[in-house]
Coordinates of C-alpha atoms in Angstrom, one line a residue:
X94 CA -18.9 -16.9 -2.0
X95 CA -19.3 -15.9 -5.6
X96 CA -21.9 -13.9 -7.5
X97 CA -22.3 -13.1 -11.2
X98 CA -23.1 -9.4 -11.1
X99 CA -23.1 -8.3 -14.7
X100 CA -21.3 -8.6 -18.0
X101 CA -18.3 -6.5 -18.8
X102 CA -20.3 -4.7 -21.5
X103 CA -22.9 -3.6 -18.9
X104 CA -20.2 -2.7 -16.4
X105 CA -18.5 -0.4 -18.9
X106 CA -21.8 1.1 -20.0
X107 CA -22.5 2.1 -16.4
X108 CA -19.1 3.7 -16.1
X109 CA -19.7 5.7 -19.3
X110 CA -23.0 6.9 -18.1
X111 CA -21.4 8.0 -14.9
X112 CA -18.7 9.9 -16.7
X113 CA -21.3 11.8 -18.9
X114 CA -23.2 12.7 -15.8
X115 CA -20.3 13.9 -13.8
X116 CA -21.2 17.6 -14.3
X117 CA -24.0 16.9 -11.8
X118 CA -22.7 14.3 -9.5
X119 CA -20.2 11.5 -9.9
X120 CA -18.6 9.3 -7.3
X121 CA -17.5 6.3 -9.4
X122 CA -19.0 2.9 -9.9
X123 CA -19.6 0.8 -6.7
X124 CA -17.6 -2.4 -6.7
X125 CA -18.9 -3.5 -3.3
X126 CA -21.0 -1.8 -0.7
X127 CA -18.9 -2.9 2.3
X128 CA -15.1 -2.7 2.2
X129 CA -12.1 -0.8 3.5
X130 CA -8.3 -0.9 3.5
X131 CA -5.4 0.8 5.1
X132 CA -2.5 2.0 2.9
X133 CA 0.5 0.2 4.3
X134 CA -0.3 -3.4 3.3
X135 CA 0.2 -3.6 -0.5
X136 CA -0.5 -4.5 -3.2
X137 CA -4.1 -4.4 -1.8
X138 CA -5.2 -5.0 -5.4
X139 CA -3.5 -6.1 -8.7
X140 CA -4.2 -6.8 -12.3
X141 CA -2.7 -9.7 -14.1
X142 CA -2.7 -10.7 -17.8
X143 CA -1.0 -13.9 -18.8
X144 CA 1.2 -14.1 -21.9
X145 CA -1.3 -16.2 -23.8
X146 CA -4.2 -14.0 -22.8
X147 CA -6.1 -16.8 -21.1
X148 CA -6.0 -14.8 -17.8
X149 CA -7.1 -11.2 -17.8
X150 CA -8.3 -10.3 -14.4
X151 CA -8.2 -7.8 -11.5
X152 CA -8.1 -8.8 -7.9
X153 CA -9.2 -6.2 -5.3
X154 CA -8.9 -7.0 -1.5
X155 CA -10.7 -5.4 1.4
X156 CA -12.2 -6.1 4.8
X157 CA -15.7 -5.2 6.0
X158 CA -16.9 -3.9 9.4
X159 CA -18.0 -7.4 10.4
X160 CA -14.3 -8.6 10.1
X161 CA -14.8 -10.6 6.9
X162 CA -11.6 -10.6 4.7
X163 CA -12.8 -10.5 1.1
X164 CA -11.6 -10.2 -2.5
X165 CA -13.3 -9.2 -5.7
X166 CA -12.2 -10.9 -8.9
X167 CA -13.0 -9.1 -12.2
X168 CA -12.5 -11.4 -15.1
X169 CA -12.4 -9.4 -18.3
X170 CA -12.4 -12.4 -20.6
X171 CA -15.8 -13.6 -19.3
X172 CA -17.2 -10.3 -18.0
X173 CA -17.7 -12.1 -14.7
X174 CA -17.3 -10.3 -11.3
X175 CA -17.1 -12.5 -8.3
X176 CA -16.8 -11.7 -4.6
X177 CA -14.8 -14.2 -2.6
X178 CA -14.9 -14.7 1.2
X179 CA -11.3 -15.3 2.1
X180 CA -11.8 -15.4 5.9
X181 CA -14.8 -14.8 8.0
X182 CA -15.0 -13.3 11.6
X183 CA -11.5 -11.9 11.5
X184 CA -10.5 -8.9 13.5
X185 CA -12.8 -6.0 12.3
X186 CA -9.9 -3.6 11.6
X187 CA -9.0 -1.9 8.3
X188 CA -5.3 -2.7 8.8
X189 CA -6.1 -6.3 8.0
X190 CA -6.9 -6.0 4.3
X191 CA -5.3 -8.8 2.2
X192 CA -2.5 -8.4 -0.3
X193 CA -1.8 -10.4 -3.4
X194 CA 1.1 -12.2 -5.2
X195 CA 0.8 -13.9 -8.6
X196 CA 3.1 -17.0 -8.3
X197 CA 5.3 -18.3 -11.1
X198 CA 2.7 -21.0 -11.9
X199 CA 0.0 -18.2 -12.1
X200 CA -1.9 -19.2 -9.1
X201 CA -2.7 -16.3 -6.8
X202 CA -1.5 -16.1 -3.2
X203 CA -3.6 -14.0 -0.8
X204 CA -1.9 -13.1 2.5
X205 CA -3.3 -11.2 5.5
X206 CA -2.8 -10.8 9.3
X207 CA -4.4 -9.4 12.4
X208 CA -3.3 -5.9 13.6
X209 CA -0.4 -6.4 16.0
X210 CA -2.1 -8.8 18.5
X211 CA -1.0 -12.2 17.0
X212 CA 2.4 -13.6 15.9
X213 CA 1.2 -15.0 12.6
X214 CA 0.4 -14.5 9.0
X215 CA -2.4 -16.3 7.2
X216 CA -2.6 -17.1 3.6
X217 CA -4.5 -19.0 0.9
X218 CA -3.5 -20.0 -2.6
X219 CA -5.9 -20.3 -5.5
X220 CA -6.5 -23.8 -6.8
X221 CA -6.3 -22.7 -10.4
X222 CA -4.2 -20.2 -12.3
X223 CA -5.6 -16.7 -12.3
X224 CA -8.8 -17.8 -10.5
X225 CA -9.3 -16.9 -6.8
X226 CA -12.9 -18.1 -6.7
X227 CA -11.7 -21.5 -5.6
X228 CA -9.1 -21.2 -2.8
X229 CA -7.0 -23.8 -1.0
X230 CA -7.3 -24.2 2.8
X231 CA -6.1 -21.4 5.0
X232 CA -2.4 -21.8 6.1
X233 CA -0.5 -20.0 8.8
X234 CA 3.1 -18.7 9.0
X235 CA 4.1 -18.4 12.7
X236 CA 6.4 -15.7 13.9
X237 CA 7.8 -14.8 17.3
X238 CA 6.5 -11.2 17.1
X239 CA 3.3 -9.3 16.2
X240 CA 2.7 -8.8 12.5
X241 CA 1.0 -6.1 10.4
X242 CA 1.1 -4.9 6.8
X243 CA 2.3 -7.8 4.7
X244 CA 3.9 -6.8 1.4
X245 CA 5.0 -9.8 -0.8
X246 CA 7.4 -9.7 -3.8
X247 CA 8.8 -12.1 -6.4
X248 CA 12.3 -11.5 -7.7
X249 CA 13.4 -12.9 -11.1
X250 CA 17.0 -13.5 -9.8
X251 CA 15.7 -15.8 -7.1
X252 CA 12.8 -17.6 -8.8
X253 CA 12.3 -20.3 -6.1
X254 CA 11.4 -17.9 -3.3
X255 CA 9.3 -14.9 -2.5
X256 CA 10.1 -12.0 -0.2
X257 CA 7.9 -10.6 2.5
X258 CA 8.2 -7.2 4.2
X259 CA 6.1 -6.1 7.1
X260 CA 6.0 -4.2 10.4
X261 CA 7.2 -6.8 12.8
X262 CA 10.3 -7.2 15.0
X263 CA 10.3 -4.3 17.5
X264 CA 7.4 -2.7 15.5
X265 CA 10.0 -1.9 12.8
X266 CA 10.4 -2.8 9.1
X267 CA 11.1 -6.5 8.9
X268 CA 12.0 -8.9 6.0
X269 CA 12.1 -12.6 5.3
X270 CA 12.7 -14.9 2.4
X271 CA 10.2 -17.7 2.0
X272 CA 9.9 -20.8 -0.2
X273 CA 7.1 -20.9 -2.8
X274 CA 4.0 -22.9 -1.8
X275 CA 4.5 -26.6 -2.3
X276 CA 2.0 -29.2 -3.5
X277 CA 0.2 -28.8 -0.1
X278 CA 0.4 -24.9 -0.3
X279 CA 3.0 -25.0 2.6
X280 CA 5.8 -22.4 2.7
X281 CA 8.9 -22.3 4.8
X282 CA 10.9 -19.3 6.1
X283 CA 14.3 -19.8 4.4
X284 CA 16.0 -16.7 5.7
X285 CA 15.1 -14.2 8.4
X286 CA 13.0 -12.7 9.6
X287 CA 15.3 -9.7 10.3
X288 CA 14.6 -6.2 11.5
X289 CA 16.2 -3.9 9.0
X290 CA 16.4 -0.6 10.8
X291 CA 16.1 0.8 14.3
X292 CA 14.6 4.2 14.7
X293 CA 14.4 6.5 17.7
X294 CA 10.7 6.6 17.0
X295 CA 8.5 3.8 18.3
X296 CA 6.8 2.8 15.1
X297 CA 8.4 3.7 11.7
X298 CA 5.9 3.5 8.8
X299 CA 7.3 1.9 5.6
X300 CA 6.3 1.5 2.0
X301 CA 8.0 -0.8 -0.4
X302 CA 8.6 -1.2 -4.1
X303 CA 10.5 -3.7 -6.2
X304 CA 12.5 -3.7 -9.5
X305 CA 11.3 -7.3 -9.9
X306 CA 14.8 -8.5 -10.2
X307 CA 17.2 -8.1 -7.3
X308 CA 16.3 -4.9 -5.3
X309 CA 13.6 -3.7 -3.0
X310 CA 13.1 0.0 -2.3
X311 CA 11.9 1.1 1.1
X312 CA 10.9 4.6 2.3
X313 CA 9.9 5.1 5.9
X314 CA 9.4 7.6 8.7
X315 CA 11.0 8.1 12.0
X316 CA 7.7 7.1 13.6
X317 CA 4.0 7.7 13.7
X318 CA 3.3 11.4 12.9
X319 CA 0.9 11.6 15.8
X320 CA 3.9 11.0 18.1
X321 CA 6.8 12.5 16.2
X322 CA 7.4 16.2 15.6
X323 CA 9.2 16.7 13.3
X324 CA 8.9 13.4 11.5
X325 CA 11.6 12.7 9.0
X326 CA 11.3 10.6 5.8
X327 CA 14.1 8.1 4.9
X328 CA 14.9 6.0 1.8
X329 CA 16.9 2.8 1.6
X330 CA 17.7 0.2 -1.1
X331 CA 17.5 -3.5 -0.1
X332 CA 20.1 -5.1 -2.3
X333 CA 19.4 -8.8 -2.3
X334 CA 22.8 -9.8 -3.7
X335 CA 21.6 -13.1 -5.1
X336 CA 24.5 -15.4 -6.0
X337 CA 24.1 -18.7 -8.0
X338 CA 26.3 -21.5 -7.0
X339 CA 27.8 -24.3 -9.2
X340 CA 24.8 -26.5 -8.2
X341 CA 22.3 -23.9 -9.3
X342 CA 21.2 -22.9 -5.8
X343 CA 20.8 -19.2 -5.0
X344 CA 22.4 -17.8 -1.9
X345 CA 21.3 -14.5 -0.4
X346 CA 23.2 -11.9 1.6
X347 CA 20.9 -8.8 1.5
X348 CA 22.5 -5.5 2.4
X349 CA 21.0 -2.1 3.1
X350 CA 22.3 0.8 0.9
X351 CA 21.5 4.4 0.4
X352 CA 20.2 5.7 -2.9
X353 CA 23.7 6.3 -4.2
X354 CA 24.6 2.7 -3.6
X355 CA 26.7 3.4 -0.4
X356 CA 26.7 0.4 1.9
X357 CA 24.9 0.8 5.2
X358 CA 24.6 -2.6 6.8
X359 CA 24.4 -6.4 6.2
X360 CA 20.8 -7.0 7.2
X361 CA 21.4 -10.4 8.8
X362 CA 24.2 -9.0 10.9
X363 CA 22.3 -6.1 12.6
X364 CA 20.0 -3.2 12.3
X365 CA 20.9 0.1 10.7
X366 CA 20.2 2.9 13.2
X367 CA 18.5 6.1 12.2
X368 CA 17.7 9.2 14.1
X369 CA 16.9 12.9 13.7
X370 CA 20.2 14.5 14.7
X371 CA 22.3 16.9 12.7
X372 CA 25.2 14.4 13.1
X373 CA 23.1 11.7 11.4
X374 CA 22.0 14.0 8.6
X375 CA 25.6 15.0 7.9
X376 CA 26.9 11.4 8.0
X377 CA 24.1 9.7 5.9
X378 CA 22.7 12.5 3.6
X379 CA 21.6 10.0 0.9
X380 CA 19.3 8.1 3.3
X381 CA 17.0 11.1 3.6
X382 CA 14.2 12.2 1.4
X383 CA 13.4 15.1 3.7
X384 CA 14.5 16.1 7.2
X385 CA 12.0 18.8 8.0
X386 CA 12.3 21.1 11.0
X387 CA 8.6 21.9 11.3
X388 CA 6.4 19.2 9.8
X389 CA 5.2 15.7 10.4
X390 CA 6.0 13.8 7.2
X391 CA 4.0 10.7 6.3
X392 CA 4.3 8.5 3.2
X393 CA 1.6 7.0 0.9
X394 CA 3.4 5.2 -1.9
X395 CA 6.6 4.6 -3.8
X396 CA 7.2 3.7 -7.5
X397 CA 10.0 4.0 -10.0
X398 CA 10.0 5.8 -13.4
X399 CA 11.4 4.4 -16.6
X400 CA 14.9 5.4 -15.6
X401 CA 14.6 3.6 -12.3
X402 CA 14.4 6.8 -10.3
X403 CA 12.1 6.5 -7.3
X404 CA 9.0 8.7 -6.9
X405 CA 7.2 9.1 -3.6
X406 CA 3.7 10.3 -2.7
X407 CA 4.0 12.0 0.6
X408 CA 2.2 14.4 2.9
X409 CA 3.5 17.2 5.2
X410 CA 1.4 17.7 8.3
X411 CA 1.8 20.7 10.5
X412 CA 2.6 20.8 14.2
X413 CA -1.1 21.2 15.2
X414 CA -2.0 18.2 12.9
X415 CA -4.8 20.4 11.4
X416 CA -3.2 21.1 8.0
X417 CA -2.1 18.4 5.5
X418 CA -0.2 19.3 2.3
X419 CA 0.4 16.8 -0.5
X420 CA 3.8 16.6 -2.2
X421 CA 5.4 14.6 -4.9
X422 CA 9.0 13.7 -4.3
X423 CA 11.3 12.6 -7.2
X424 CA 14.9 11.5 -7.2
X425 CA 16.6 13.4 -10.0
X426 CA 19.9 11.4 -9.8
X427 CA 21.5 13.9 -7.5
X428 CA 18.8 15.1 -5.1
X429 CA 15.2 14.7 -4.0
X430 CA 13.0 17.3 -5.7
X431 CA 9.7 18.0 -3.9
X432 CA 6.7 19.3 -5.9
X433 CA 3.8 20.8 -3.9
X434 CA 0.5 19.4 -5.2
X435 CA -2.6 20.3 -3.2
X436 CA -3.9 21.3 0.2
X437 CA -5.4 18.1 1.8
X438 CA -7.4 19.8 4.6
X439 CA -7.1 18.0 8.0
X440 CA -8.2 14.6 9.0
X441 CA -10.9 13.4 6.6
X442 CA -13.1 11.7 9.2
X443 CA -15.3 13.3 11.8
X444 CA -14.1 11.6 15.0
X445 CA -11.5 13.4 17.1
X446 CA -8.8 10.8 16.8
X447 CA -6.1 9.9 14.3
X448 CA -5.5 13.5 13.3
X449 CA -2.9 12.5 10.7
X450 CA -5.3 10.5 8.5
X451 CA -5.2 12.4 5.2
X452 CA -7.7 11.7 2.5
X453 CA -4.9 9.9 0.7
X454 CA -2.6 9.6 -2.3
X455 CA -1.8 7.1 -5.0
X456 CA 0.8 6.9 -7.8
X457 CA 0.1 5.2 -11.1
X458 CA 2.9 2.6 -11.1
X459 CA 2.8 2.5 -15.0
X460 CA 3.2 6.3 -15.1
X461 CA 4.6 7.5 -11.7
X462 CA 4.2 11.2 -12.7
X463 CA 0.5 10.7 -12.5
X464 CA -0.8 11.1 -8.9
X465 CA -4.4 10.7 -7.6
X466 CA -5.3 12.3 -4.3
X467 CA -8.2 12.9 -2.1
X468 CA -8.8 16.6 -1.2
X469 CA -11.7 18.5 0.3
X470 CA -14.2 20.5 -1.8
X471 CA -17.0 22.6 -0.4
X472 CA -20.5 21.3 -1.3
X473 CA -23.6 23.4 -1.6
X474 CA -24.2 23.3 2.1
X475 CA -20.7 24.6 2.8
X476 CA -19.4 21.3 4.1
X477 CA -16.1 19.7 3.1
X478 CA -16.5 16.5 1.0
X479 CA -13.3 14.7 0.0
X480 CA -13.2 14.2 -3.8
X481 CA -10.7 12.4 -6.0
X482 CA -8.3 14.5 -8.1
X483 CA -5.8 13.6 -10.8
X484 CA -2.4 15.5 -11.0
X485 CA 0.3 15.0 -13.6
X486 CA 3.8 16.1 -12.8
X487 CA 6.3 16.6 -15.7
X488 CA 9.9 15.3 -15.6
X489 CA 11.0 18.8 -14.7
X490 CA 8.8 18.7 -11.5
X491 CA 6.1 21.1 -12.8
X492 CA 2.4 20.3 -12.4
X493 CA 1.1 20.2 -16.0
X494 CA -2.4 19.0 -15.4
X495 CA -5.0 18.6 -12.7
X496 CA -8.5 17.3 -13.0
X497 CA -11.3 16.6 -10.6
X498 CA -12.4 13.0 -11.0
X499 CA -15.4 12.8 -8.5
X500 CA -17.9 15.7 -8.2
X501 CA -20.7 16.7 -5.8
X502 CA -20.4 13.4 -3.9
X503 CA -22.7 12.8 -1.0
X504 CA -19.9 11.1 1.0
X505 CA -16.1 11.2 1.1
X506 CA -13.9 9.5 -1.5
X507 CA -10.6 8.6 0.1
X508 CA -7.5 6.3 0.0
X509 CA -7.3 5.9 -3.8
X510 CA -5.2 3.1 -5.3
X511 CA -4.2 2.3 -8.9
X512 CA -3.8 -1.4 -9.6
X513 CA -0.3 -2.5 -10.6
X514 CA -0.2 -4.1 -14.0
X515 CA -3.5 -2.5 -15.1
X516 CA -2.2 -0.2 -17.8
X517 CA -4.4 -1.8 -20.5
X518 CA -7.3 -2.9 -18.2
X519 CA -10.8 -1.4 -18.4
X520 CA -10.7 -0.3 -14.7
X521 CA -7.6 1.0 -12.9
X522 CA -8.5 3.4 -10.1
X523 CA -10.3 2.3 -6.9
X524 CA -11.0 4.1 -3.6
X525 CA -13.1 4.0 -0.5
X526 CA -16.4 5.9 -0.4
X527 CA -18.5 6.6 2.7
X528 CA -18.6 7.8 6.3
X529 CA -15.4 6.5 7.8
X530 CA -15.2 6.9 11.6
X531 CA -12.3 4.8 12.9
X532 CA -9.9 2.0 11.9
X533 CA -11.5 -0.6 14.2
X534 CA -15.0 -1.5 15.4
X535 CA -15.0 -1.1 19.1
X536 CA -16.7 0.6 22.0
X537 CA -17.0 4.3 21.2
X538 CA -16.7 3.6 17.5
X539 CA -19.4 1.1 16.8
X540 CA -19.7 2.0 13.1
X541 CA -16.0 1.7 12.5
X542 CA -15.4 1.9 8.7
X543 CA -18.8 1.4 6.9
X544 CA -17.4 2.4 3.5
X545 CA -17.9 1.0 0.0
X546 CA -15.2 0.4 -2.6
X547 CA -15.7 2.5 -5.8

C-alpha cells in the first residue's frame, strides 16, 4: 500500500511552520494517524544513505490497533513518502512493531514476531535496494520457543551472516547467527539459538547495541520491574570472536564478557547466571551498571560514544511504582557514572495497569550525550500532559542544556526514538502521540493503543 503524500519541500515547510508556532502549541508533524511501538524491538526505524547518494531514505516501522504491521518510507531524493503494509491482521499488540536491517546488497530486511504466543519470526526483504515499497513474500523462521523483540545486526568481521537477538529461550536474552537471504529470500540458522544468561527474575529485559565489527553490547534487568524490587541493571559484552580459516570461511565462538573484558562464559556451552546477592556483586562487579537497594531499574536504550564507552538511558522507579526518575548512565573507563535528568511522573497512561510504563527515553546514537525524554507538564486545566524534552549531558556528566520540544499538546507525546544513521537527514526524532490505554487490544481495553506517530 503506497501513497504519495507530499513533496519534501512541502514537508519541511510544514515542519518550519510548526516550529515558529511552538510558543502556542506544538506537537510535531504527524507521520501517520495510526501507529505504535514498544521500545525493546530495535531498530524500530532507521535512516540509510548509500555511498553514491542514490539511496537517501528513512524507514519507520509501527503496528496499528487493527493488527496491521506497517512501515513508512521517506525518500529524500524524490520527496516521496510511502506507507507500506507489511502484514495485515497480525496480533494487535504494540510489542509486534517491525525492525529493520539494511543488507550488504542494500536491500532492506523487515523482521517481526507475535508477542510470546508463537515459536516463529516473520520477515520480508525488499525487492530493490533501498526501496521497501515492493517487498518479497513473507518468510518464516521457526524456533522451538516463543519469540519477542527481534534486534538484528550486521558485523563487518562476519560479512556472510547477520545476528539476531531477542527474548526467547526461557523468556531470557537469546542470540543466533543466520545466513543472509539467498536468491529466494530464505535464511538458515547457522549457529544457535542460545540463551545467554539466566536470571533469578522470570523475564529479564534487554537492550542491545553493536560496534558493527565484532562485538555486541547488552544491558538487561533482573526481571520486569513490576515483579522485581529491587530490580538491578547488568551489562555484558558479547565478543563474537570471528576467526577466518585458510579457506576463507569464518568460524564463531562467541563469549560473554564484562565491561573490563573479563571472561564470563562461552555462550554455546551454557548460560551465565546472575542474581541480586551480595556474593554476586562482589564476584562480578563489572557486570553491574547499578545494584540498587530501593528502586526498580528499567532500561530504554544503549549507545556508545566516540571512545567506545557505553551510554545508557535508564529509569529508576520507586517501590510504590508511582514515581519514575530518568537517569543517564555513562561508563567512564573505570566506573558507571549516573546523571539524574528529570522527574518522569508515574505511568503515562490512564489505565490502572503497567505501572512501570514511563513516558520514555531515547539516545541520539550519533551524539549519545543528547537524550530525548517524555515528562509530564501541567496544562491550563491542571492536567499532566507528557511532552518531549531534549537534554544534553557533557563528558563530565553535567547537564549543560535542556529544552522543551513539544508544548501545550492536547495529547501525550511518548516513547521517543532517534533514527540511527540520520545525522544529516531532514527528520530524525519520532514519537507516539495520543491516548494510549494498553499494549494490546482486548476485552477491558478495546481502544488499546490508538496513537499516531509524530
